[in-house]
Tab-separated table of C-alpha atoms and ligand atoms in Angstrom:
chain	number	residue	atom	x	y	z
A	1	UNK	CA	71.725	-26.499	41.750
A	2	UNK	CA	72.552	-25.680	38.203
A	3	UNK	CA	75.514	-27.714	37.244
A	4	UNK	CA	77.544	-28.810	34.290
A	5	UNK	CA	76.502	-31.797	32.655
A	6	UNK	CA	79.999	-33.415	32.846
A	7	UNK	CA	79.597	-33.096	36.986
A	8	UNK	CA	76.570	-35.469	36.626
A	9	UNK	CA	77.773	-37.853	34.323
A	10	UNK	CA	81.366	-38.446	35.774
A	11	UNK	CA	79.455	-39.419	38.890
A	12	UNK	CA	77.072	-41.682	36.820
A	13	UNK	CA	80.254	-43.071	34.861
A	14	UNK	CA	81.856	-43.910	38.377
A	15	UNK	CA	78.977	-45.696	39.718
A	16	UNK	CA	77.506	-47.307	36.678
A	17	UNK	CA	73.911	-45.662	36.790
A	18	UNK	CA	72.355	-43.508	33.954
A	19	UNK	CA	70.785	-40.033	34.001
A	20	UNK	CA	68.097	-39.309	31.768
A	21	UNK	CA	68.095	-36.195	29.210
A	22	UNK	CA	64.603	-35.114	28.682
A	23	UNK	CA	63.708	-32.909	25.897
A	24	UNK	CA	61.517	-29.785	26.522
A	25	UNK	CA	59.883	-27.241	24.146
A	26	UNK	CA	57.688	-25.405	26.694
A	27	UNK	CA	57.178	-24.620	30.357
A	28	UNK	CA	54.602	-27.547	31.230
A	29	UNK	CA	57.189	-30.503	30.243
A	30	UNK	CA	59.590	-28.738	32.173
A	31	UNK	CA	57.317	-28.569	35.253
A	32	UNK	CA	56.420	-32.079	34.952
A	33	UNK	CA	60.245	-33.250	34.549
A	34	UNK	CA	61.390	-31.302	37.543
A	35	UNK	CA	58.481	-32.829	39.650
A	36	UNK	CA	59.688	-36.250	38.851
A	37	UNK	CA	63.341	-35.261	39.748
A	38	UNK	CA	61.954	-34.155	42.947
A	39	UNK	CA	59.992	-37.016	43.761
A	40	UNK	CA	62.696	-39.299	43.049
A	41	UNK	CA	65.693	-37.214	44.513
A	42	UNK	CA	67.689	-37.607	40.933
A	43	UNK	CA	69.822	-35.460	39.068
A	44	UNK	CA	68.372	-34.240	35.680
A	45	UNK	CA	69.483	-33.314	32.208
A	46	UNK	CA	66.997	-31.167	30.501
A	47	UNK	CA	67.913	-30.636	26.665
A	48	UNK	CA	66.633	-28.920	23.731
A	49	UNK	CA	66.916	-29.239	20.033
A	50	UNK	CA	67.898	-26.522	17.753
A	51	UNK	CA	64.082	-26.543	16.622
A	52	UNK	CA	63.314	-25.833	20.158
A	53	UNK	CA	65.462	-22.901	20.512
A	54	UNK	CA	63.651	-21.549	17.350
A	55	UNK	CA	60.363	-22.302	18.534
A	56	UNK	CA	60.640	-20.845	22.162
A	57	UNK	CA	62.473	-17.809	20.342
A	58	UNK	CA	59.685	-17.282	17.905
A	59	UNK	CA	62.450	-17.737	15.339
A	60	UNK	CA	65.247	-16.188	17.047
A	61	UNK	CA	67.422	-19.284	18.459
A	62	UNK	CA	69.615	-16.768	20.903
A	63	UNK	CA	66.360	-15.633	22.500
A	64	UNK	CA	64.947	-18.929	22.934
A	65	UNK	CA	68.316	-20.438	24.277
A	66	UNK	CA	68.497	-17.659	26.744
A	67	UNK	CA	64.611	-18.029	27.703
A	68	UNK	CA	65.436	-22.068	28.298
A	69	UNK	CA	68.424	-20.843	30.367
A	70	UNK	CA	66.451	-18.639	32.490
A	71	UNK	CA	63.646	-20.972	33.017
A	72	UNK	CA	65.888	-23.923	34.098
A	73	UNK	CA	68.103	-21.970	36.173
A	74	UNK	CA	65.228	-20.690	38.054
A	75	UNK	CA	64.004	-24.389	38.931
A	76	UNK	CA	67.629	-25.413	39.298
A	77	UNK	CA	68.646	-22.413	41.847
A	78	UNK	CA	65.493	-23.127	44.085
A	79	UNK	CA	66.018	-26.918	44.417
A	80	UNK	CA	68.502	-29.264	46.024
A	81	UNK	CA	68.616	-31.706	42.748
A	82	UNK	CA	71.488	-31.026	40.453
A	83	UNK	CA	70.057	-29.868	37.122
A	84	UNK	CA	71.769	-29.251	33.715
A	85	UNK	CA	70.643	-27.716	30.279
A	86	UNK	CA	72.354	-29.554	27.237
A	87	UNK	CA	71.810	-28.441	23.487
A	88	UNK	CA	70.831	-31.769	21.758
A	89	UNK	CA	71.957	-32.672	18.079
A	90	UNK	CA	73.646	-29.306	17.681
A	91	UNK	CA	74.315	-29.122	13.783
A	92	UNK	CA	74.395	-25.385	13.028
A	93	UNK	CA	77.454	-23.522	14.347
A	94	UNK	CA	75.400	-20.360	14.948
A	95	UNK	CA	72.873	-22.448	17.007
A	96	UNK	CA	75.775	-24.031	19.061
A	97	UNK	CA	77.451	-20.664	19.664
A	98	UNK	CA	74.265	-19.296	20.832
A	99	UNK	CA	73.536	-21.884	23.401
A	100	UNK	CA	77.166	-21.304	24.586
A	101	UNK	CA	76.532	-17.779	24.808
A	102	UNK	CA	73.273	-18.272	26.614
A	103	UNK	CA	74.598	-20.378	29.470
A	104	UNK	CA	73.955	-24.056	28.659
A	105	UNK	CA	75.695	-26.454	30.693
A	106	UNK	CA	76.779	-28.587	27.681
A	107	UNK	CA	76.329	-28.789	23.722
A	108	UNK	CA	76.419	-31.604	21.378
A	109	UNK	CA	77.887	-31.161	18.120
A	110	UNK	CA	76.422	-33.580	15.908
A	111	UNK	CA	78.549	-34.256	12.776
A	112	UNK	CA	77.866	-37.925	12.601
A	113	UNK	CA	76.859	-37.727	9.174
A	114	UNK	CA	80.243	-36.492	7.831
A	115	UNK	CA	83.169	-38.556	7.194
A	116	UNK	CA	85.343	-39.226	10.400
A	117	UNK	CA	87.850	-36.445	9.759
A	118	UNK	CA	85.220	-33.932	9.260
A	119	UNK	CA	83.446	-34.953	12.209
A	120	UNK	CA	86.650	-34.729	14.017
A	121	UNK	CA	87.326	-31.137	12.664
A	122	UNK	CA	83.928	-29.805	13.569
A	123	UNK	CA	83.982	-31.419	17.024
A	124	UNK	CA	87.632	-30.068	17.875
A	125	UNK	CA	86.481	-26.629	16.804
A	126	UNK	CA	83.429	-26.615	19.297
A	127	UNK	CA	85.621	-28.328	22.204
A	128	UNK	CA	87.830	-25.660	21.982
A	129	UNK	CA	85.452	-22.774	22.175
A	130	UNK	CA	83.025	-24.720	24.596
A	131	UNK	CA	85.901	-25.652	26.896
A	132	UNK	CA	86.957	-22.035	26.978
A	133	UNK	CA	83.508	-21.296	28.339
A	134	UNK	CA	83.353	-24.004	30.761
A	135	UNK	CA	80.672	-25.826	28.698
A	136	UNK	CA	81.035	-29.675	28.131
A	137	UNK	CA	80.723	-31.319	24.603
A	138	UNK	CA	79.173	-34.454	23.405
A	139	UNK	CA	79.490	-35.982	19.891
A	140	UNK	CA	77.959	-38.758	17.916
A	141	UNK	CA	79.905	-41.860	16.081
A	142	UNK	CA	77.911	-43.883	13.735
A	143	UNK	CA	74.414	-43.167	12.482
A	144	UNK	CA	70.966	-43.645	14.024
A	145	UNK	CA	68.498	-45.676	11.724
A	146	UNK	CA	65.328	-44.377	10.723
A	147	UNK	CA	64.529	-40.623	10.249
A	148	UNK	CA	67.265	-38.413	11.641
A	149	UNK	CA	67.191	-34.713	11.041
A	150	UNK	CA	64.820	-35.352	7.695
A	151	UNK	CA	67.609	-37.526	6.520
A	152	UNK	CA	66.141	-41.141	6.340
A	153	UNK	CA	69.065	-43.644	6.680
A	154	UNK	CA	66.970	-46.768	6.703
A	155	UNK	CA	70.241	-48.644	7.607
A	156	UNK	CA	71.903	-47.464	10.962
A	157	UNK	CA	75.683	-47.108	10.506
A	158	UNK	CA	77.006	-48.856	13.888
A	159	UNK	CA	79.918	-47.440	15.601
A	160	UNK	CA	83.404	-48.716	15.043
A	161	UNK	CA	85.156	-49.065	18.468
A	162	UNK	CA	88.344	-48.575	17.164
A	163	UNK	CA	87.551	-45.534	15.383
A	164	UNK	CA	85.824	-44.257	18.797
A	165	UNK	CA	89.058	-44.559	20.660
A	166	UNK	CA	90.855	-42.380	18.296
A	167	UNK	CA	87.927	-39.865	17.684
A	168	UNK	CA	87.861	-39.329	21.527
A	169	UNK	CA	91.983	-38.888	21.626
A	170	UNK	CA	91.961	-36.498	18.509
A	171	UNK	CA	88.928	-34.369	19.944
A	172	UNK	CA	89.039	-34.413	23.871
A	173	UNK	CA	85.163	-34.625	23.823
A	174	UNK	CA	83.615	-35.106	27.227
A	175	UNK	CA	80.955	-37.852	26.405
A	176	UNK	CA	80.234	-39.837	23.161
A	177	UNK	CA	77.021	-41.219	21.724
A	178	UNK	CA	77.928	-44.452	19.780
A	179	UNK	CA	75.215	-45.816	17.459
A	180	UNK	CA	74.360	-49.238	18.511
A	181	UNK	CA	71.113	-49.695	16.542
A	182	UNK	CA	68.663	-47.376	18.175
A	183	UNK	CA	66.537	-44.778	15.970
A	184	UNK	CA	64.524	-41.659	17.030
A	185	UNK	CA	60.945	-41.536	17.093
A	186	UNK	CA	58.019	-43.770	17.886
A	187	UNK	CA	58.680	-46.627	15.201
A	188	UNK	CA	61.993	-48.194	16.188
A	189	UNK	CA	63.385	-51.519	14.798
A	190	UNK	CA	62.272	-53.126	11.469
A	191	UNK	CA	61.888	-56.384	13.242
A	192	UNK	CA	62.681	-57.594	16.724
A	193	UNK	CA	64.177	-54.825	19.241
A	194	UNK	CA	68.133	-55.782	19.218
A	195	UNK	CA	71.117	-53.605	20.105
A	196	UNK	CA	74.590	-54.287	19.457
A	197	UNK	CA	76.151	-54.878	22.972
A	198	UNK	CA	79.331	-56.033	21.959
A	199	UNK	CA	80.336	-52.810	20.141
A	200	UNK	CA	78.910	-50.865	23.227
A	201	UNK	CA	81.147	-52.894	25.640
A	202	UNK	CA	84.178	-52.384	23.306
A	203	UNK	CA	83.606	-48.726	22.968
A	204	UNK	CA	83.380	-48.527	26.984
A	205	UNK	CA	86.357	-50.639	27.278
A	206	UNK	CA	88.616	-48.621	24.922
A	207	UNK	CA	87.242	-44.868	26.105
A	208	UNK	CA	86.145	-45.551	29.881
A	209	UNK	CA	84.145	-42.045	29.361
A	210	UNK	CA	80.522	-41.411	29.931
A	211	UNK	CA	78.433	-42.681	26.825
A	212	UNK	CA	75.189	-41.394	25.562
A	213	UNK	CA	72.243	-43.430	24.084
A	214	UNK	CA	70.192	-41.751	21.492
A	215	UNK	CA	66.550	-43.118	20.599
A	216	UNK	CA	66.182	-44.462	24.062
A	217	UNK	CA	62.239	-44.134	24.290
A	218	UNK	CA	60.714	-47.326	25.332
A	219	UNK	CA	57.125	-46.044	23.744
A	220	UNK	CA	55.176	-47.087	26.904
A	221	UNK	CA	52.170	-49.075	25.653
A	222	UNK	CA	49.924	-47.981	28.501
A	223	UNK	CA	50.271	-44.415	27.199
A	224	UNK	CA	49.886	-45.469	23.419
A	225	UNK	CA	46.556	-47.349	24.407
A	226	UNK	CA	45.206	-44.366	26.513
A	227	UNK	CA	45.999	-41.943	23.248
A	228	UNK	CA	44.415	-44.679	21.099
A	229	UNK	CA	41.333	-44.893	23.179
A	230	UNK	CA	40.840	-41.044	22.673
A	231	UNK	CA	41.358	-40.855	18.939
A	232	UNK	CA	45.228	-41.262	18.438
A	233	UNK	CA	46.589	-43.473	15.608
A	234	UNK	CA	50.099	-44.594	16.872
A	235	UNK	CA	49.753	-48.074	15.118
A	236	UNK	CA	52.861	-49.896	14.991
A	237	UNK	CA	54.727	-47.983	17.520
A	238	UNK	CA	57.729	-49.706	19.271
A	239	UNK	CA	60.493	-48.693	21.362
A	240	UNK	CA	63.566	-49.678	23.422
A	241	UNK	CA	62.056	-52.474	25.666
A	242	UNK	CA	63.076	-51.499	29.388
A	243	UNK	CA	65.338	-54.817	30.034
A	244	UNK	CA	67.338	-54.032	26.993
A	245	UNK	CA	67.601	-50.383	28.203
A	246	UNK	CA	68.877	-51.502	31.638
A	247	UNK	CA	71.269	-53.963	29.820
A	248	UNK	CA	72.739	-50.736	28.143
A	249	UNK	CA	73.375	-49.137	31.369
A	250	UNK	CA	75.218	-51.989	33.143
A	251	UNK	CA	77.517	-51.908	29.702
A	252	UNK	CA	78.276	-48.319	30.504
A	253	UNK	CA	75.611	-45.984	28.831
A	254	UNK	CA	75.374	-43.078	31.430
A	255	UNK	CA	73.034	-40.359	29.563
A	256	UNK	CA	69.795	-41.554	28.013
A	257	UNK	CA	68.086	-39.397	25.574
A	258	UNK	CA	64.325	-39.437	26.104
A	259	UNK	CA	61.899	-37.315	24.190
A	260	UNK	CA	59.256	-39.589	22.322
A	261	UNK	CA	58.256	-41.236	25.756
A	262	UNK	CA	57.278	-37.829	27.357
A	263	UNK	CA	55.493	-36.863	23.985
A	264	UNK	CA	53.444	-40.018	24.076
A	265	UNK	CA	52.568	-39.451	27.825
A	266	UNK	CA	51.734	-35.813	27.217
A	267	UNK	CA	49.200	-36.262	24.486
A	268	UNK	CA	47.594	-39.191	26.043
A	269	UNK	CA	46.649	-37.163	29.050
A	270	UNK	CA	45.494	-34.498	26.893
A	271	UNK	CA	43.115	-36.490	24.772
A	272	UNK	CA	41.872	-38.086	27.869
A	273	UNK	CA	41.164	-34.924	29.612
A	274	UNK	CA	39.552	-33.083	26.516
A	275	UNK	CA	37.443	-35.926	25.809
A	276	UNK	CA	35.966	-36.183	29.383
A	277	UNK	CA	35.794	-32.388	30.032
A	278	UNK	CA	33.637	-30.771	27.506
A	279	UNK	CA	33.508	-27.373	29.568
A	280	UNK	CA	37.088	-26.549	30.662
A	281	UNK	CA	39.026	-24.051	29.096
A	282	UNK	CA	41.445	-23.031	31.729
A	283	UNK	CA	44.942	-24.036	30.498
A	284	UNK	CA	46.084	-24.809	34.021
A	285	UNK	CA	43.311	-27.689	34.274
A	286	UNK	CA	43.318	-29.161	30.849
A	287	UNK	CA	46.861	-29.824	30.629
A	288	UNK	CA	46.871	-31.466	34.304
A	289	UNK	CA	46.604	-35.048	33.414
A	290	UNK	CA	49.165	-34.548	30.660
A	291	UNK	CA	51.512	-33.116	33.063
A	292	UNK	CA	50.741	-35.909	35.462
A	293	UNK	CA	51.443	-38.606	32.961
A	294	UNK	CA	54.674	-36.985	31.818
A	295	UNK	CA	55.609	-36.964	35.531
A	296	UNK	CA	54.767	-40.554	36.023
A	297	UNK	CA	56.787	-41.573	32.885
A	298	UNK	CA	59.861	-39.497	34.210
A	299	UNK	CA	59.889	-40.986	37.454
A	300	UNK	CA	59.532	-44.442	36.452
A	301	UNK	CA	62.490	-43.724	33.999
A	302	UNK	CA	64.622	-42.262	36.604
A	303	UNK	CA	64.083	-45.502	38.961
A	304	UNK	CA	64.771	-47.711	35.964
A	305	UNK	CA	68.181	-45.990	35.140
A	306	UNK	CA	69.192	-45.972	38.657
A	307	UNK	CA	69.573	-42.157	39.217
A	308	UNK	CA	66.872	-42.128	42.000
A	309	UNK	CA	68.473	-40.930	45.436
A	310	UNK	CA	71.608	-40.059	43.220
A	311	UNK	CA	71.032	-36.321	43.761
B	1	LIG	O1	67.645	-39.421	20.853
B	1	LIG	C1	66.829	-38.670	21.369
B	1	LIG	C2	65.557	-39.164	21.944
B	1	LIG	O2	64.973	-40.305	21.029
B	1	LIG	P1	63.504	-40.931	21.387
B	1	LIG	O3	62.800	-40.401	20.073
B	1	LIG	O4	63.770	-42.411	21.339
B	1	LIG	O5	62.949	-40.403	22.675
B	1	LIG	N1	67.041	-37.316	21.217
B	1	LIG	O6	68.084	-36.855	20.791
B	1	LIG	C3	65.687	-36.393	21.548
B	1	LIG	C4	65.350	-35.614	20.241
B	1	LIG	C5	65.170	-36.536	18.797
B	1	LIG	C6	63.597	-36.618	18.693
B	1	LIG	O7	62.882	-37.735	19.067
B	2	LIG	NA1	72.458	-34.865	22.993
B	3	LIG	ZN1	69.047	-38.065	19.436
């Protein structure tokens, strides 16, 4: 069934496991993710960026949003696993409202680059509208390192746990993404992979609410190697090691945003297939390996996060 993200995350919060939030831009990634969820009998959060809404809608974000709602609802209504659709990194009021209008389960208002009071004001505005429409809301505190929305903030600004408690009380937001040292993309961590567990523990103690980890891809080396075998150049790529990811779940992370790992899997499969099949031109065939590798990465992640058999 198609559900509210909050229902999925409240259960995960109670039982201390995490649910992956996988980004999509097209049908093939959605198919592969859903196949993984079916195989693992796991709840799924499908998420799209504002760019994905524009991309699918060929420039019209409301058309894109409503296309994603229709696609995801079709799958969700026909399956026993709970599936939610989330707007990731909502920054533009128009896009956030379009997602709510189109029927998304939840939206993120990302005003983490603003001073605290501005972040609170923007989040309160969205919470008021979203809650009136039965839509849940995610917000972010602190800043991810690396490139985020074309703003390269080399140093991540880690969450202040006391500020998080105040923020949640002021905004009534449903789930919170505390920055604890991750960054988006395939080149995380300048040196050794390390997250601020202490801050995460404090935020959980002070808020007791579902928490979100952004920049959570592991950058699966097996996929990197396959892609590089067939011409990719992903030198220096590095993600969140699995043991560190598991630790964050034990410390209270319940939603794990995963985009890069699926991109790596898809391009690895596509490069491999195209290299070995010079005569093929049926898109249902030449994206087969790509979808298979995405499904594999999805299934492994659902297992690792503890959401398998929780549908
Ligand atoms: O936090 C994440 C996922 O981060 P990752 O790049 O580690 O998959 N997202 O919000 C997905 C979109 C950001 C671009 O990747
Ligand atoms: Na998000
Ligand atoms: Zn993110």
